[in-house]
Amino acid sequence: MELKLYVDRISQPSRAILIFCKANGIEFEEVKIDLSKKQHHSPEFAEVNPMKQVPAIVHGDFKLFESHAILIYLAAAFPGVADHWYPADVHKRAKIHSVLDWHHSNLRRGSVGYIFNTAVALALGLPPNPEAAAEGEKLMSASLATIESFWLEGDAPFLVGNSKPSIADLALVCEIMQLEFADEEERDRILGPHKRILKWIEDTKNATAPYFDEIHSMMAPIREKLKELKVQASKK
Amino acid sequence: MELKLYVDRISQPSRAILIFCKANGIEFEEVKIDLSKKQHHSPEFAEVNPMKQVPAIVHGDFKLFESHAILIYLAAAFPGVADHWYPADVHKRAKIHSVLDWHHSNLRRGSVGYIFNTAVALALGLPPNPEAAAEGEKLMSASLATIESFWLEGDAPFLVGNSKPSIADLALVCEIMQLEFADEEERDRILGPHKRILKWIEDTKNATAPYFDEIHSMMAPIREKLKELKVQASKK
C-alpha cells in the first residue's frame, strides 16, 4: 500500500515524520507542499488536509493529519518499527502520550511564537511582532527548563527515562531544531543554559544517523538568506 | 489497585475523566484539588503532578497527568471499557488521536482564552482582558465551525463518523460546556449558530446519562455567583 507524505522540510513536524520513516525503513513518496508558495492553500491539498497544514499523509485510501497522530499511526501500522519508538507497554505508552500532550501548549507554542515572529515573518515579508517574539521566547525557555528538570530527569539519555528514543524525542527535538533558523547569538542565548538539552539533541541525532542531519541540511542555507534579509530590513 | 483522581469539577478535563470513569463503572477515589484555594500549588500536590495542574491520576504507584493521556490510559488499563471509547482498530484510533491533537491548539485554546478572560478572572479578582477574551471567542467560534463542517461531517451522531461516543467526544463536549459559566446571552451568541453542535452535546449527554448532568450540576450555582460579581464590578 502506497504511503505519501505531504511535507515541507521547513516545518518541524514534517521533519520528524521524514526522519521516523527513514530510520525505520518505511518506504514513502515525499510530496513537497511548498509553504513559501502557499501550496498548502491549493484546492488539491485541501482534499488531503482540509485544515491546510503540513504534515499530512495518505496511506492507500486513508488520510491523516496532526503530526503526533501520524507518528503513532505509522508506528502501529508498519510492523517493522521497533517497540521503543512507541512502546506496547501501557505505562510506558501513557508517559509518551503525556509528554506529547504537554508539548502542544508548552515547547511547541513557545517555539512557534518565537520563530514565527523573528525568522518566518521576515521571510514572508510580514511586519515583525517583538512582543509576541518575547512571549514565545519566555515560554520556550520555561519549557526547555521543564524538559531538563522533569522530562529528562535521571540518567537515561531519552525522555521519560527511556534508554532508546521514542516518537516524543523526535517530535520535541525537531521542534528545538527550529532554532537553526535563528542567529547563532539567539540560539546561544536560548539553548546555551541547557547543557542537558544539548546532549539530548546529540543523542537523538546519533540514534537516527544519518537521516537526522540529512533532513535538517536545508536549514543552514535558509538561515543565511534570513541573515541577509535582516541586514536589508535594518537598512530601511 | 487503587485509582485516585485529583480533580476540580470547575476544570473541563477533570469533568471528562470523572464522567468517563462513572460511565464505564471504573471505581475511583475523587480527591478534590480546590483551584480557588490554590491547592494545586501545594507541595503535596506537586508530588502528584509537578506541573501543578488538574486533572492528574495515581493508579497504584503509577502517576499520570495530561487529560487525553489519562483517558487513553484508563481505556487501555481497565478491561471493562467498551471498544467505542478508544477503538482498537488502527485507523479508527488514528482519527481519535487526530481530533484530540487538533483540539489542543484550536477549541481548547480558544475556550480557555475566552472563559478565563471573562468568568474566571472575575472570580479570582484579576483584571479582565477584553482583547484576550475577544481573541479567545474568535478562535472558539472558528473551532466550532470546523467541528460542525468537518469533524461531525455526515449523518453519524459522534465525531469522525462514529455511531457511539469516544474519548474525543467527551473531551471536546466538556470543553464546550465551559460556556455554562458565561451569561445566557454570551452562550447564545457563541453556540446559537451551531445547531449541529447543540445536538451533539445532547447526544453525548444522553450516552453518558445520568453522569453527565451529575458532574456538571455544580456549574449553574457558580454562574449565578459570577453574575453577582459582574453586577458588583460594573458598579465600581
CSV table of C-alpha atoms in Angstrom, one decimal:
chain,number,residue,atom,x,y,z
A,1,MET,CA,0.0,0.0,0.0
A,2,GLU,CA,1.5,3.3,-1.1
A,3,LEU,CA,2.4,5.9,1.6
A,4,LYS,CA,2.6,9.6,0.6
A,5,LEU,CA,4.0,12.2,3.0
A,6,TYR,CA,2.8,15.7,2.3
A,7,VAL,CA,5.5,17.8,3.9
A,8,ASP,CA,7.8,20.8,3.7
A,9,ARG,CA,11.1,20.4,5.4
A,10,ILE,CA,11.0,23.9,6.9
A,11,SER,CA,8.1,22.5,9.1
A,12,GLN,CA,9.5,20.8,12.2
A,13,PRO,CA,6.8,18.1,12.5
A,14,SER,CA,7.3,17.4,8.7
A,15,ARG,CA,11.0,16.7,9.5
A,16,ALA,CA,10.1,14.4,12.5
A,17,ILE,CA,7.9,12.2,10.2
A,18,LEU,CA,10.5,12.1,7.4
A,19,ILE,CA,13.3,11.0,9.9
A,20,PHE,CA,10.9,8.5,11.5
A,21,CYS,CA,10.1,6.8,8.2
A,22,LYS,CA,13.8,6.8,7.1
A,23,ALA,CA,15.1,5.5,10.4
A,24,ASN,CA,12.5,2.7,10.3
A,25,GLY,CA,12.9,1.7,6.7
A,26,ILE,CA,9.4,2.7,5.8
A,27,GLU,CA,9.1,3.4,2.1
A,28,PHE,CA,7.3,6.6,1.1
A,29,GLU,CA,6.9,9.2,-1.6
A,30,GLU,CA,7.7,12.7,-0.4
A,31,VAL,CA,5.3,15.2,-1.8
A,32,LYS,CA,6.6,18.7,-1.2
A,33,ILE,CA,3.9,21.3,-0.3
A,34,ASP,CA,5.9,24.5,-0.6
A,35,LEU,CA,4.6,26.7,2.2
A,36,SER,CA,6.5,29.8,0.8
A,37,LYS,CA,4.5,29.4,-2.4
A,38,LYS,CA,1.3,28.9,-0.4
A,39,GLN,CA,0.8,25.4,-1.9
A,40,HIS,CA,-1.0,24.4,1.4
A,41,HIS,CA,-3.8,26.7,0.3
A,42,SER,CA,-4.4,24.9,-3.0
A,43,PRO,CA,-7.7,23.1,-3.7
A,44,GLU,CA,-5.7,19.9,-4.4
A,45,PHE,CA,-4.1,19.9,-1.0
A,46,ALA,CA,-7.4,20.8,0.7
A,47,GLU,CA,-8.6,17.3,-0.5
A,48,VAL,CA,-5.7,15.8,1.5
A,49,ASN,CA,-6.0,18.0,4.6
A,50,PRO,CA,-8.9,20.4,4.9
A,51,MET,CA,-7.0,22.2,7.7
A,52,LYS,CA,-4.4,23.3,5.1
A,53,GLN,CA,-1.4,22.3,7.2
A,54,VAL,CA,1.6,20.1,6.8
A,55,PRO,CA,2.4,17.4,7.5
A,56,ALA,CA,-0.4,15.1,6.3
A,57,ILE,CA,-0.3,11.6,4.9
A,58,VAL,CA,-2.2,9.4,2.6
A,59,HIS,CA,-1.7,5.6,3.1
A,60,GLY,CA,-3.7,3.7,0.5
A,61,ASP,CA,-7.1,5.5,0.8
A,62,PHE,CA,-6.6,6.5,4.4
A,63,LYS,CA,-5.9,10.2,5.0
A,64,LEU,CA,-4.5,11.6,8.3
A,65,PHE,CA,-3.1,14.9,9.7
A,66,GLU,CA,-1.7,16.1,13.0
A,67,SER,CA,1.9,15.0,13.4
A,68,HIS,CA,1.6,13.1,16.7
A,69,ALA,CA,-1.3,11.2,15.4
A,70,ILE,CA,0.7,10.4,12.2
A,71,LEU,CA,3.7,9.2,14.2
A,72,ILE,CA,1.6,6.9,16.3
A,73,TYR,CA,-0.3,5.6,13.3
A,74,LEU,CA,3.0,4.8,11.4
A,75,ALA,CA,4.4,3.1,14.4
A,76,ALA,CA,1.3,0.9,14.7
A,77,ALA,CA,0.6,0.3,11.0
A,78,PHE,CA,4.2,-0.8,10.0
A,79,PRO,CA,5.1,-4.0,11.7
A,80,GLY,CA,8.9,-3.4,11.3
A,81,VAL,CA,9.0,-0.4,13.7
A,82,ALA,CA,11.0,-1.3,16.9
A,83,ASP,CA,9.0,-1.1,20.2
A,84,HIS,CA,11.0,1.7,21.7
A,85,TRP,CA,9.5,4.2,19.3
A,86,TYR,CA,6.0,3.7,20.7
A,87,PRO,CA,6.1,1.1,23.4
A,88,ALA,CA,3.3,-1.5,23.7
A,89,ASP,CA,3.5,-1.4,27.5
A,90,VAL,CA,0.5,0.5,28.8
A,91,HIS,CA,2.5,2.5,31.3
A,92,LYS,CA,5.4,3.4,29.0
A,93,ARG,CA,3.0,4.3,26.3
A,94,ALA,CA,1.0,6.6,28.7
A,95,LYS,CA,4.1,8.5,29.5
A,96,ILE,CA,4.8,9.1,25.8
A,97,HIS,CA,1.2,10.4,25.4
A,98,SER,CA,1.7,12.7,28.4
A,99,VAL,CA,4.8,14.3,27.1
A,100,LEU,CA,3.3,14.7,23.6
A,101,ASP,CA,0.2,16.3,25.0
A,102,TRP,CA,2.3,18.6,27.2
A,103,HIS,CA,4.3,19.6,24.2
A,104,HIS,CA,1.3,21.2,22.4
A,105,SER,CA,0.8,24.0,24.9
A,106,ASN,CA,4.4,24.5,26.0
A,107,LEU,CA,7.5,23.9,23.9
A,108,ARG,CA,5.7,23.9,20.6
A,109,ARG,CA,3.6,27.0,21.4
A,110,GLY,CA,6.6,28.9,22.6
A,111,SER,CA,8.8,27.8,19.7
A,112,VAL,CA,6.2,28.7,17.0
A,113,GLY,CA,5.6,32.1,18.6
A,114,TYR,CA,9.3,32.9,18.8
A,115,ILE,CA,10.4,31.6,15.4
A,116,PHE,CA,7.4,32.9,13.5
A,117,ASN,CA,7.8,36.4,14.9
A,118,THR,CA,11.5,36.6,14.3
A,119,ALA,CA,12.6,34.5,11.3
A,120,VAL,CA,9.4,33.4,9.4
A,121,ALA,CA,7.7,36.7,9.4
A,122,LEU,CA,10.8,38.3,7.9
A,123,ALA,CA,10.9,35.6,5.1
A,124,LEU,CA,7.2,36.2,4.4
A,125,GLY,CA,7.6,40.0,4.3
A,126,LEU,CA,5.3,40.4,7.3
A,127,PRO,CA,5.8,43.1,10.0
A,128,PRO,CA,7.7,41.6,13.0
A,129,ASN,CA,5.9,41.5,16.3
A,130,PRO,CA,8.7,41.9,19.0
A,131,GLU,CA,6.1,41.5,21.8
A,132,ALA,CA,4.9,38.1,20.5
A,133,ALA,CA,8.5,37.0,19.9
A,134,ALA,CA,9.5,37.9,23.5
A,135,GLU,CA,6.4,36.0,24.8
A,136,GLY,CA,7.3,33.0,22.7
A,137,GLU,CA,10.9,33.0,23.9
A,138,LYS,CA,9.8,33.2,27.5
A,139,LEU,CA,7.5,30.1,27.1
A,140,MET,CA,10.2,28.3,25.1
A,141,SER,CA,12.8,28.9,27.7
A,142,ALA,CA,10.5,27.8,30.5
A,143,SER,CA,9.6,24.6,28.5
A,144,LEU,CA,13.3,23.8,28.0
A,145,ALA,CA,13.9,24.2,31.7
A,146,THR,CA,11.0,21.8,32.4
A,147,ILE,CA,12.3,19.2,29.9
A,148,GLU,CA,15.7,19.4,31.6
A,149,SER,CA,14.4,19.2,35.2
A,150,PHE,CA,11.5,16.8,34.7
A,151,TRP,CA,11.1,15.0,31.4
A,152,LEU,CA,14.8,14.2,31.1
A,153,GLU,CA,15.2,13.5,34.9
A,154,GLY,CA,17.6,10.8,35.9
A,155,ASP,CA,20.5,9.2,34.0
A,156,ALA,CA,18.6,7.8,31.0
A,157,PRO,CA,19.5,9.6,27.7
A,158,PHE,CA,15.9,10.0,26.4
A,159,LEU,CA,12.6,11.4,27.6
A,160,VAL,CA,10.6,9.7,30.4
A,161,GLY,CA,13.6,7.6,31.5
A,162,ASN,CA,14.0,5.6,28.2
A,163,SER,CA,17.3,4.2,27.0
A,164,LYS,CA,16.2,4.4,23.4
A,165,PRO,CA,14.3,7.2,21.6
A,166,SER,CA,10.6,7.4,21.2
A,167,ILE,CA,8.4,9.4,18.8
A,168,ALA,CA,8.3,12.0,21.6
A,169,ASP,CA,12.0,12.5,21.5
A,170,LEU,CA,11.8,13.0,17.7
A,171,ALA,CA,8.9,15.4,17.9
A,172,LEU,CA,10.4,17.6,20.6
A,173,VAL,CA,14.0,17.6,19.3
A,174,CYS,CA,12.8,18.6,15.8
A,175,GLU,CA,10.9,21.5,17.4
A,176,ILE,CA,14.0,22.7,19.2
A,177,MET,CA,16.0,22.4,15.9
A,178,GLN,CA,13.8,25.2,14.6
A,179,LEU,CA,16.2,27.5,16.4
A,180,GLU,CA,18.6,26.7,13.5
A,181,PHE,CA,16.7,29.4,11.6
A,182,ALA,CA,17.7,31.9,14.3
A,183,ASP,CA,21.1,33.8,14.5
A,184,GLU,CA,23.9,32.0,16.4
A,185,GLU,CA,23.7,34.6,19.1
A,186,GLU,CA,19.9,34.0,19.6
A,187,ARG,CA,20.4,30.2,19.7
A,188,ASP,CA,23.2,30.5,22.2
A,189,ARG,CA,21.1,32.8,24.4
A,190,ILE,CA,18.1,30.3,24.4
A,191,LEU,CA,19.9,26.9,24.3
A,192,GLY,CA,23.2,27.8,26.0
A,193,PRO,CA,22.0,27.5,29.6
A,194,HIS,CA,20.6,23.9,28.9
A,195,LYS,CA,23.6,21.6,28.6
A,196,ARG,CA,21.4,18.5,29.2
A,197,ILE,CA,19.2,19.5,26.3
A,198,LEU,CA,22.2,19.9,24.0
A,199,LYS,CA,23.4,16.3,24.9
A,200,TRP,CA,19.8,15.0,24.3
A,201,ILE,CA,19.8,16.6,20.8
A,202,GLU,CA,23.1,14.9,20.1
A,203,ASP,CA,21.9,11.6,21.3
A,204,THR,CA,18.7,11.8,19.2
A,205,LYS,CA,20.8,12.8,16.2
A,206,ASN,CA,23.2,9.8,16.7
A,207,ALA,CA,20.3,7.4,17.2
A,208,THR,CA,18.8,8.4,13.8
A,209,ALA,CA,22.0,9.0,11.9
A,210,PRO,CA,22.5,9.7,9.0
A,211,TYR,CA,18.9,10.8,8.5
A,212,PHE,CA,18.7,13.5,11.1
A,213,ASP,CA,21.4,15.6,9.5
A,214,GLU,CA,20.2,14.7,6.0
A,215,ILE,CA,16.7,16.1,6.7
A,216,HIS,CA,18.0,19.1,8.6
A,217,SER,CA,20.6,20.1,5.9
A,218,MET,CA,18.3,22.6,4.3
A,219,MET,CA,18.2,24.8,7.4
A,220,ALA,CA,21.7,26.4,7.1
A,221,PRO,CA,21.2,27.9,3.7
A,222,ILE,CA,17.8,29.3,4.7
A,223,ARG,CA,19.4,30.8,7.9
A,224,GLU,CA,22.0,32.6,5.7
A,225,LYS,CA,19.2,34.0,3.5
A,226,LEU,CA,17.3,35.2,6.6
A,227,LYS,CA,20.5,36.9,7.8
A,228,GLU,CA,20.7,38.9,4.5
A,229,LEU,CA,17.0,39.8,4.9
A,230,LYS,CA,17.7,41.1,8.4
A,231,VAL,CA,20.6,43.3,7.2
A,232,GLN,CA,18.4,44.7,4.4
A,233,ALA,CA,15.5,45.3,6.8
A,234,SER,CA,17.8,47.1,9.3
A,235,LYS,CA,18.9,49.5,6.5
A,236,LYS,CA,15.4,50.5,5.6
B,1,MET,CA,-5.2,-1.5,42.5
B,2,GLU,CA,-6.5,1.8,43.9
B,3,LEU,CA,-7.3,4.7,41.4
B,4,LYS,CA,-7.2,8.2,42.7
B,5,LEU,CA,-8.4,11.1,40.5
B,6,TYR,CA,-7.0,14.5,41.5
B,7,VAL,CA,-9.6,16.9,40.1
B,8,ASP,CA,-11.7,20.1,40.4
B,9,ARG,CA,-15.0,19.9,38.7
B,10,ILE,CA,-14.7,23.5,37.5
B,11,SER,CA,-11.9,22.1,35.2
B,12,GLN,CA,-13.4,20.8,32.0
B,13,PRO,CA,-10.8,17.9,31.5
B,14,SER,CA,-11.4,16.9,35.2
B,15,ARG,CA,-15.1,16.5,34.4
B,16,ALA,CA,-14.4,14.5,31.2
B,17,ILE,CA,-12.3,12.0,33.3
B,18,LEU,CA,-15.0,11.8,36.1
B,19,ILE,CA,-17.7,11.1,33.5
B,20,PHE,CA,-15.6,8.6,31.7
B,21,CYS,CA,-14.9,6.6,34.9
B,22,LYS,CA,-18.6,6.7,36.0
B,23,ALA,CA,-19.9,5.7,32.6
B,24,ASN,CA,-17.5,2.8,32.5
B,25,GLY,CA,-18.0,1.5,36.0
B,26,ILE,CA,-14.4,2.3,37.0
B,27,GLU,CA,-14.1,2.6,40.7
B,28,PHE,CA,-12.0,5.6,42.0
B,29,GLU,CA,-11.5,8.0,44.8
B,30,GLU,CA,-12.1,11.6,43.9
B,31,VAL,CA,-9.5,13.9,45.5
B,32,LYS,CA,-10.6,17.5,45.2
B,33,ILE,CA,-7.8,19.9,44.4
B,34,ASP,CA,-9.6,23.2,45.0
B,35,LEU,CA,-8.2,25.6,42.4
B,36,SER,CA,-9.9,28.6,44.0
B,37,LYS,CA,-7.9,27.8,47.2
B,38,LYS,CA,-4.7,27.3,45.1
B,39,GLN,CA,-4.4,23.7,46.4
B,40,HIS,CA,-2.7,22.9,43.0
B,41,HIS,CA,0.3,24.9,44.2
B,42,SER,CA,0.7,22.8,47.4
B,43,PRO,CA,3.9,20.8,47.9
B,44,GLU,CA,1.8,17.7,48.4
B,45,PHE,CA,0.1,18.0,45.0
B,46,ALA,CA,3.5,18.8,43.4
B,47,GLU,CA,4.4,15.2,44.3
B,48,VAL,CA,1.4,14.0,42.2
B,49,ASN,CA,1.9,16.4,39.3
B,50,PRO,CA,4.9,18.7,39.2
B,51,MET,CA,3.2,20.8,36.5
B,52,LYS,CA,0.7,21.8,39.2
B,53,GLN,CA,-2.4,21.2,37.1
B,54,VAL,CA,-5.5,19.1,37.3
B,55,PRO,CA,-6.5,16.5,36.4
B,56,ALA,CA,-3.8,14.0,37.4
B,57,ILE,CA,-4.2,10.4,38.5
B,58,VAL,CA,-2.4,7.9,40.7
B,59,HIS,CA,-3.1,4.3,39.9
B,60,GLY,CA,-1.3,2.0,42.3
B,61,ASP,CA,2.2,3.6,42.2
B,62,PHE,CA,1.7,4.9,38.6
B,63,LYS,CA,1.3,8.7,38.3
B,64,LEU,CA,0.0,10.4,35.2
B,65,PHE,CA,-1.1,13.9,34.0
B,66,GLU,CA,-2.5,15.4,30.8
B,67,SER,CA,-6.1,14.6,30.4
B,68,HIS,CA,-6.0,13.0,26.9
B,69,ALA,CA,-3.2,10.7,28.1
B,70,ILE,CA,-5.2,9.8,31.2
B,71,LEU,CA,-8.4,9.0,29.1
B,72,ILE,CA,-6.3,6.8,26.8
B,73,TYR,CA,-4.6,5.1,29.7
B,74,LEU,CA,-7.9,4.4,31.6
B,75,ALA,CA,-9.4,3.0,28.4
B,76,ALA,CA,-6.4,0.6,27.9
B,77,ALA,CA,-5.8,-0.3,31.6
B,78,PHE,CA,-9.4,-1.2,32.5
B,79,PRO,CA,-10.6,-4.2,30.5
B,80,GLY,CA,-14.3,-3.4,31.0
B,81,VAL,CA,-14.2,-0.3,28.8
B,82,ALA,CA,-16.2,-0.7,25.6
B,83,ASP,CA,-14.2,-0.5,22.4
B,84,HIS,CA,-16.1,2.6,21.0
B,85,TRP,CA,-14.4,4.8,23.7
B,86,TYR,CA,-10.9,4.2,22.2
B,87,PRO,CA,-11.2,1.8,19.3
B,88,ALA,CA,-8.5,-0.9,18.8
B,89,ASP,CA,-8.8,-0.6,15.0
B,90,VAL,CA,-5.6,1.3,13.9
B,91,HIS,CA,-7.5,3.6,11.5
B,92,LYS,CA,-10.3,4.5,13.9
B,93,ARG,CA,-7.9,5.1,16.7
B,94,ALA,CA,-5.7,7.3,14.5
B,95,LYS,CA,-8.7,9.6,13.8
B,96,ILE,CA,-9.4,9.9,17.5
B,97,HIS,CA,-5.7,10.9,18.1
B,98,SER,CA,-6.0,13.4,15.2
B,99,VAL,CA,-9.1,15.2,16.6
B,100,LEU,CA,-7.6,15.2,20.2
B,101,ASP,CA,-4.3,16.7,18.9
B,102,TRP,CA,-6.2,19.3,16.8
B,103,HIS,CA,-8.2,20.2,20.0
B,104,HIS,CA,-5.1,21.5,21.8
B,105,SER,CA,-4.4,24.4,19.6
B,106,ASN,CA,-8.0,25.2,18.5
B,107,LEU,CA,-11.2,24.6,20.5
B,108,ARG,CA,-9.3,24.3,23.8
B,109,ARG,CA,-7.0,27.3,23.3
B,110,GLY,CA,-10.0,29.4,22.3
B,111,SER,CA,-12.2,28.3,25.1
B,112,VAL,CA,-9.6,28.7,27.8
B,113,GLY,CA,-8.8,32.2,26.5
B,114,TYR,CA,-12.4,33.3,26.4
B,115,ILE,CA,-13.6,31.8,29.7
B,116,PHE,CA,-10.5,32.8,31.6
B,117,ASN,CA,-10.7,36.4,30.5
B,118,THR,CA,-14.4,36.7,31.2
B,119,ALA,CA,-15.6,34.5,34.0
B,120,VAL,CA,-12.5,33.0,35.7
B,121,ALA,CA,-10.5,36.3,36.0
B,122,LEU,CA,-13.5,37.9,37.7
B,123,ALA,CA,-13.8,35.0,40.2
B,124,LEU,CA,-10.1,35.3,41.0
B,125,GLY,CA,-10.2,39.1,41.4
B,126,LEU,CA,-7.9,39.6,38.4
B,127,PRO,CA,-8.3,42.5,35.9
B,128,PRO,CA,-10.3,41.4,32.8
B,129,ASN,CA,-8.5,41.4,29.5
B,130,PRO,CA,-11.2,42.2,26.9
B,131,GLU,CA,-8.7,41.9,24.0
B,132,ALA,CA,-7.7,38.3,25.0
B,133,ALA,CA,-11.4,37.4,25.6
B,134,ALA,CA,-12.2,38.6,22.0
B,135,GLU,CA,-9.3,36.7,20.6
B,136,GLY,CA,-10.4,33.6,22.5
B,137,GLU,CA,-14.0,33.9,21.3
B,138,LYS,CA,-12.8,34.2,17.7
B,139,LEU,CA,-10.8,31.0,17.9
B,140,MET,CA,-13.6,29.2,19.8
B,141,SER,CA,-16.2,30.2,17.1
B,142,ALA,CA,-13.9,29.2,14.3
B,143,SER,CA,-13.3,25.8,16.0
B,144,LEU,CA,-17.0,25.2,16.5
B,145,ALA,CA,-17.5,25.9,12.8
B,146,THR,CA,-14.7,23.4,11.9
B,147,ILE,CA,-16.3,20.7,14.2
B,148,GLU,CA,-19.6,21.2,12.5
B,149,SER,CA,-18.3,21.2,8.9
B,150,PHE,CA,-15.6,18.6,9.3
B,151,TRP,CA,-15.3,16.6,12.4
B,152,LEU,CA,-19.0,16.0,12.6
B,153,GLU,CA,-19.5,15.6,8.9
B,154,GLY,CA,-22.1,13.1,7.7
B,155,ASP,CA,-25.0,11.6,9.4
B,156,ALA,CA,-23.2,9.9,12.3
B,157,PRO,CA,-24.0,11.4,15.7
B,158,PHE,CA,-20.5,11.5,17.0
B,159,LEU,CA,-17.0,12.7,15.9
B,160,VAL,CA,-15.2,11.2,13.0
B,161,GLY,CA,-18.2,9.3,11.8
B,162,ASN,CA,-18.8,7.2,14.8
B,163,SER,CA,-22.2,5.8,16.0
B,164,LYS,CA,-21.1,5.8,19.6
B,165,PRO,CA,-19.1,8.3,21.6
B,166,SER,CA,-15.3,8.1,22.0
B,167,ILE,CA,-13.0,9.8,24.5
B,168,ALA,CA,-12.7,12.7,21.9
B,169,ASP,CA,-16.4,13.4,22.1
B,170,LEU,CA,-16.2,13.6,25.9
B,171,ALA,CA,-13.1,15.8,25.9
B,172,LEU,CA,-14.5,18.3,23.4
B,173,VAL,CA,-18.0,18.4,24.7
B,174,CYS,CA,-16.8,19.0,28.2
B,175,GLU,CA,-14.7,21.9,26.8
B,176,ILE,CA,-17.7,23.5,25.2
B,177,MET,CA,-19.7,23.0,28.4
B,178,GLN,CA,-17.4,25.6,30.0
B,179,LEU,CA,-19.7,28.1,28.4
B,180,GLU,CA,-22.1,27.3,31.2
B,181,PHE,CA,-20.0,29.7,33.3
B,182,ALA,CA,-20.9,32.5,30.8
B,183,ASP,CA,-24.1,34.6,30.7
B,184,GLU,CA,-27.0,33.1,28.8
B,185,GLU,CA,-26.6,35.9,26.2
B,186,GLU,CA,-23.0,35.1,25.6
B,187,ARG,CA,-23.7,31.4,25.3
B,188,ASP,CA,-26.4,32.1,22.8
B,189,ARG,CA,-24.2,34.3,20.8
B,190,ILE,CA,-21.4,31.7,20.6
B,191,LEU,CA,-23.4,28.5,20.4
B,192,GLY,CA,-26.6,29.6,18.8
B,193,PRO,CA,-25.4,29.5,15.2
B,194,HIS,CA,-24.3,25.9,15.7
B,195,LYS,CA,-27.4,23.7,15.8
B,196,ARG,CA,-25.4,20.6,14.9
B,197,ILE,CA,-23.1,21.2,17.9
B,198,LEU,CA,-26.1,21.5,20.2
B,199,LYS,CA,-27.5,18.2,19.0
B,200,TRP,CA,-24.0,16.6,19.5
B,201,ILE,CA,-23.9,17.9,23.1
B,202,GLU,CA,-27.3,16.4,23.8
B,203,ASP,CA,-26.3,13.0,22.2
B,204,THR,CA,-23.1,12.9,24.4
B,205,LYS,CA,-25.2,13.8,27.5
B,206,ASN,CA,-27.7,11.0,26.7
B,207,ALA,CA,-25.0,8.5,26.0
B,208,THR,CA,-23.4,9.1,29.4
B,209,ALA,CA,-26.6,9.7,31.5
B,210,PRO,CA,-27.0,10.3,34.3
B,211,TYR,CA,-23.4,11.1,35.0
B,212,PHE,CA,-23.0,14.0,32.5
B,213,ASP,CA,-25.6,16.1,34.3
B,214,GLU,CA,-24.5,14.9,37.7
B,215,ILE,CA,-20.9,16.1,37.1
B,216,HIS,CA,-22.0,19.3,35.5
B,217,SER,CA,-24.5,20.2,38.2
B,218,MET,CA,-22.0,22.5,40.1
B,219,MET,CA,-21.8,24.9,37.1
B,220,ALA,CA,-25.2,26.7,37.5
B,221,PRO,CA,-24.6,27.9,41.1
B,222,ILE,CA,-21.1,29.2,40.1
B,223,ARG,CA,-22.6,31.0,37.1
B,224,GLU,CA,-25.1,32.8,39.5
B,225,LYS,CA,-22.2,33.9,41.7
B,226,LEU,CA,-20.3,35.1,38.7
B,227,LYS,CA,-23.4,37.1,37.7
B,228,GLU,CA,-23.4,38.9,41.1
B,229,LEU,CA,-19.7,39.6,40.8
B,230,LYS,CA,-20.3,41.2,37.4
B,231,VAL,CA,-23.0,43.4,38.7
B,232,GLN,CA,-20.7,44.4,41.6
B,233,ALA,CA,-17.8,45.1,39.2
B,234,SER,CA,-20.0,47.3,37.0
B,235,LYS,CA,-21.0,49.4,39.9
B,236,LYS,CA,-17.4,50.2,40.9
